[in-house]
mmCIF file of C-alpha atoms in Angstrom:
data_model
loop_
_atom_site.group_PDB
_atom_site.id
_atom_site.type_symbol
_atom_site.label_atom_id
_atom_site.label_comp_id
_atom_site.label_asym_id
_atom_site.label_seq_id
_atom_site.Cartn_x
_atom_site.Cartn_y
_atom_site.Cartn_z
ATOM 1 C CA PRO A 1 9.856 -11.856 -28.355
ATOM 2 C CA ARG A 2 12.942 -12.266 -30.426
ATOM 3 C CA GLU A 3 16.738 -12.237 -28.599
ATOM 4 C CA LEU A 4 18.552 -8.962 -28.778
ATOM 5 C CA ALA A 5 21.715 -8.972 -30.070
ATOM 6 C CA CYS A 6 24.049 -6.966 -27.761
ATOM 7 C CA ARG A 7 28.059 -6.550 -27.551
ATOM 8 C CA ALA A 8 29.181 -8.498 -24.671
ATOM 9 C CA ASP A 9 29.898 -5.242 -22.647
ATOM 10 C CA THR A 10 26.648 -3.693 -22.805
ATOM 11 C CA ARG A 11 24.129 -4.051 -19.702
ATOM 12 C CA VAL A 12 20.632 -4.833 -20.363
ATOM 13 C CA GLY A 13 18.419 -4.839 -17.540
ATOM 14 C CA ILE A 14 14.417 -5.199 -16.975
ATOM 15 C CA VAL A 15 12.107 -4.332 -14.078
ATOM 16 C CA ALA A 16 10.916 -7.948 -13.539
ATOM 17 C CA ASN A 17 8.907 -7.591 -9.877
ATOM 18 C CA ALA A 18 9.221 -11.661 -10.032
ATOM 19 C CA LEU A 19 8.626 -11.974 -6.496
ATOM 20 C CA GLU A 20 5.118 -10.817 -7.930
ATOM 21 C CA ALA A 21 4.796 -14.064 -9.971
ATOM 22 C CA GLY A 22 4.487 -16.327 -6.915
ATOM 23 C CA ARG A 23 5.342 -20.042 -8.635
ATOM 24 C CA ALA A 24 6.152 -18.176 -12.171
ATOM 25 C CA ILE A 25 9.130 -16.679 -10.961
ATOM 26 C CA GLY A 26 11.012 -18.745 -13.456
ATOM 27 C CA GLU A 27 8.937 -17.889 -16.327
ATOM 28 C CA VAL A 28 9.192 -14.407 -16.043
ATOM 29 C CA GLN A 29 12.802 -14.445 -15.551
ATOM 30 C CA ASP A 30 13.170 -16.863 -18.657
ATOM 31 C CA THR A 31 10.959 -14.304 -20.694
ATOM 32 C CA ALA A 32 13.321 -11.228 -19.469
ATOM 33 C CA ARG A 33 16.729 -13.392 -20.233
ATOM 34 C CA ARG A 34 15.253 -14.181 -23.775
ATOM 35 C CA ALA A 35 14.570 -10.819 -24.189
ATOM 36 C CA GLY A 36 18.117 -9.703 -23.824
ATOM 37 C CA ALA A 37 18.301 -8.859 -20.116
ATOM 38 C CA ARG A 38 21.035 -9.761 -17.918
ATOM 39 C CA TRP A 39 20.494 -7.661 -15.068
ATOM 40 C CA LEU A 40 16.630 -7.834 -13.318
ATOM 41 C CA ARG A 41 15.927 -5.007 -10.824
ATOM 42 C CA GLU A 42 13.362 -6.531 -7.975
ATOM 43 C CA GLU A 43 11.601 -4.985 -5.100
ATOM 44 C CA VAL A 44 12.291 -5.830 -1.756
ATOM 45 C CA ARG A 45 9.512 -4.518 0.752
ATOM 46 C CA TRP A 46 10.842 -4.009 3.780
ATOM 47 C CA SER A 47 7.825 -4.505 5.490
ATOM 48 C CA GLN A 48 7.410 -7.658 4.484
ATOM 49 C CA VAL A 49 11.034 -9.062 5.245
ATOM 50 C CA GLU A 50 11.240 -7.586 8.697
ATOM 51 C CA PRO A 51 7.577 -6.842 9.967
ATOM 52 C CA ARG A 52 9.051 -6.504 13.602
ATOM 53 C CA PRO A 53 12.287 -5.146 14.310
ATOM 54 C CA GLY A 54 14.932 -7.855 14.084
ATOM 55 C CA ALA A 55 12.370 -10.545 12.903
ATOM 56 C CA ARG A 56 13.894 -10.968 9.236
ATOM 57 C CA ASP A 57 12.389 -13.569 6.556
ATOM 58 C CA TRP A 58 14.122 -13.588 3.420
ATOM 59 C CA ARG A 59 12.994 -16.717 2.120
ATOM 60 C CA ALA A 60 10.828 -15.353 -0.562
ATOM 61 C CA PHE A 61 13.397 -12.799 -1.915
ATOM 62 C CA ASP A 62 15.787 -15.564 -1.611
ATOM 63 C CA ARG A 63 13.913 -17.647 -4.083
ATOM 64 C CA VAL A 64 14.306 -15.306 -6.336
ATOM 65 C CA LEU A 65 17.875 -14.698 -6.288
ATOM 66 C CA ALA A 66 18.321 -18.537 -6.799
ATOM 67 C CA ASN A 67 16.258 -18.592 -9.715
ATOM 68 C CA ALA A 68 17.926 -15.487 -11.384
ATOM 69 C CA THR A 69 21.392 -17.642 -10.602
ATOM 70 C CA ARG A 70 20.238 -20.611 -12.598
ATOM 71 C CA ARG A 71 19.396 -18.236 -15.404
ATOM 72 C CA GLY A 72 22.762 -16.414 -15.635
ATOM 73 C CA LEU A 73 21.109 -13.334 -14.503
ATOM 74 C CA ARG A 74 22.028 -10.889 -11.658
ATOM 75 C CA VAL A 75 19.637 -8.959 -9.252
ATOM 76 C CA LEU A 76 19.685 -5.551 -8.559
ATOM 77 C CA PRO A 77 17.333 -5.157 -5.277
ATOM 78 C CA LEU A 78 15.196 -1.643 -5.062
ATOM 79 C CA LEU A 79 14.783 -1.727 -0.802
ATOM 80 C CA HIS A 80 11.095 0.284 -0.412
ATOM 81 C CA ASP A 81 7.862 -0.307 2.044
ATOM 82 C CA ALA A 82 9.178 0.817 5.286
ATOM 83 C CA PRO A 83 7.608 -1.169 7.926
ATOM 84 C CA ALA A 84 5.421 1.123 10.235
ATOM 85 C CA TRP A 85 7.746 0.429 13.292
ATOM 86 C CA ALA A 86 10.481 2.185 11.239
ATOM 87 C CA THR A 87 8.446 4.809 9.598
ATOM 88 C CA PRO A 88 8.625 8.613 11.388
ATOM 89 C CA ALA A 89 5.386 9.625 12.981
ATOM 90 C CA ASP A 90 5.690 12.882 10.132
ATOM 91 C CA GLY A 91 5.780 10.190 7.512
ATOM 92 C CA GLY A 92 9.501 11.226 6.284
ATOM 93 C CA LEU A 93 12.016 8.615 5.816
ATOM 94 C CA PRO A 94 13.197 6.264 8.309
ATOM 95 C CA THR A 95 16.095 6.629 10.173
#
């Protein structure tokens, strides 16, 4: 795709979900950048980051952030998918 011409104060973003791309994170982000995006919305699955209370592993998401930073992209994380240990029995929102 050809690059979009945007004013300097225009904020263009893309829902990239580059984490799902595995080793192709950089390619997904390069494509977003060429399309004119300066922001990426990335999904953070709480159940994967913290499968047990206090057992957090941010390494996969750190790779997304590091790759985005190298490309001059900013990331808006979207937290979702609460782990079973944090989900109430009635299926409501975690407290």
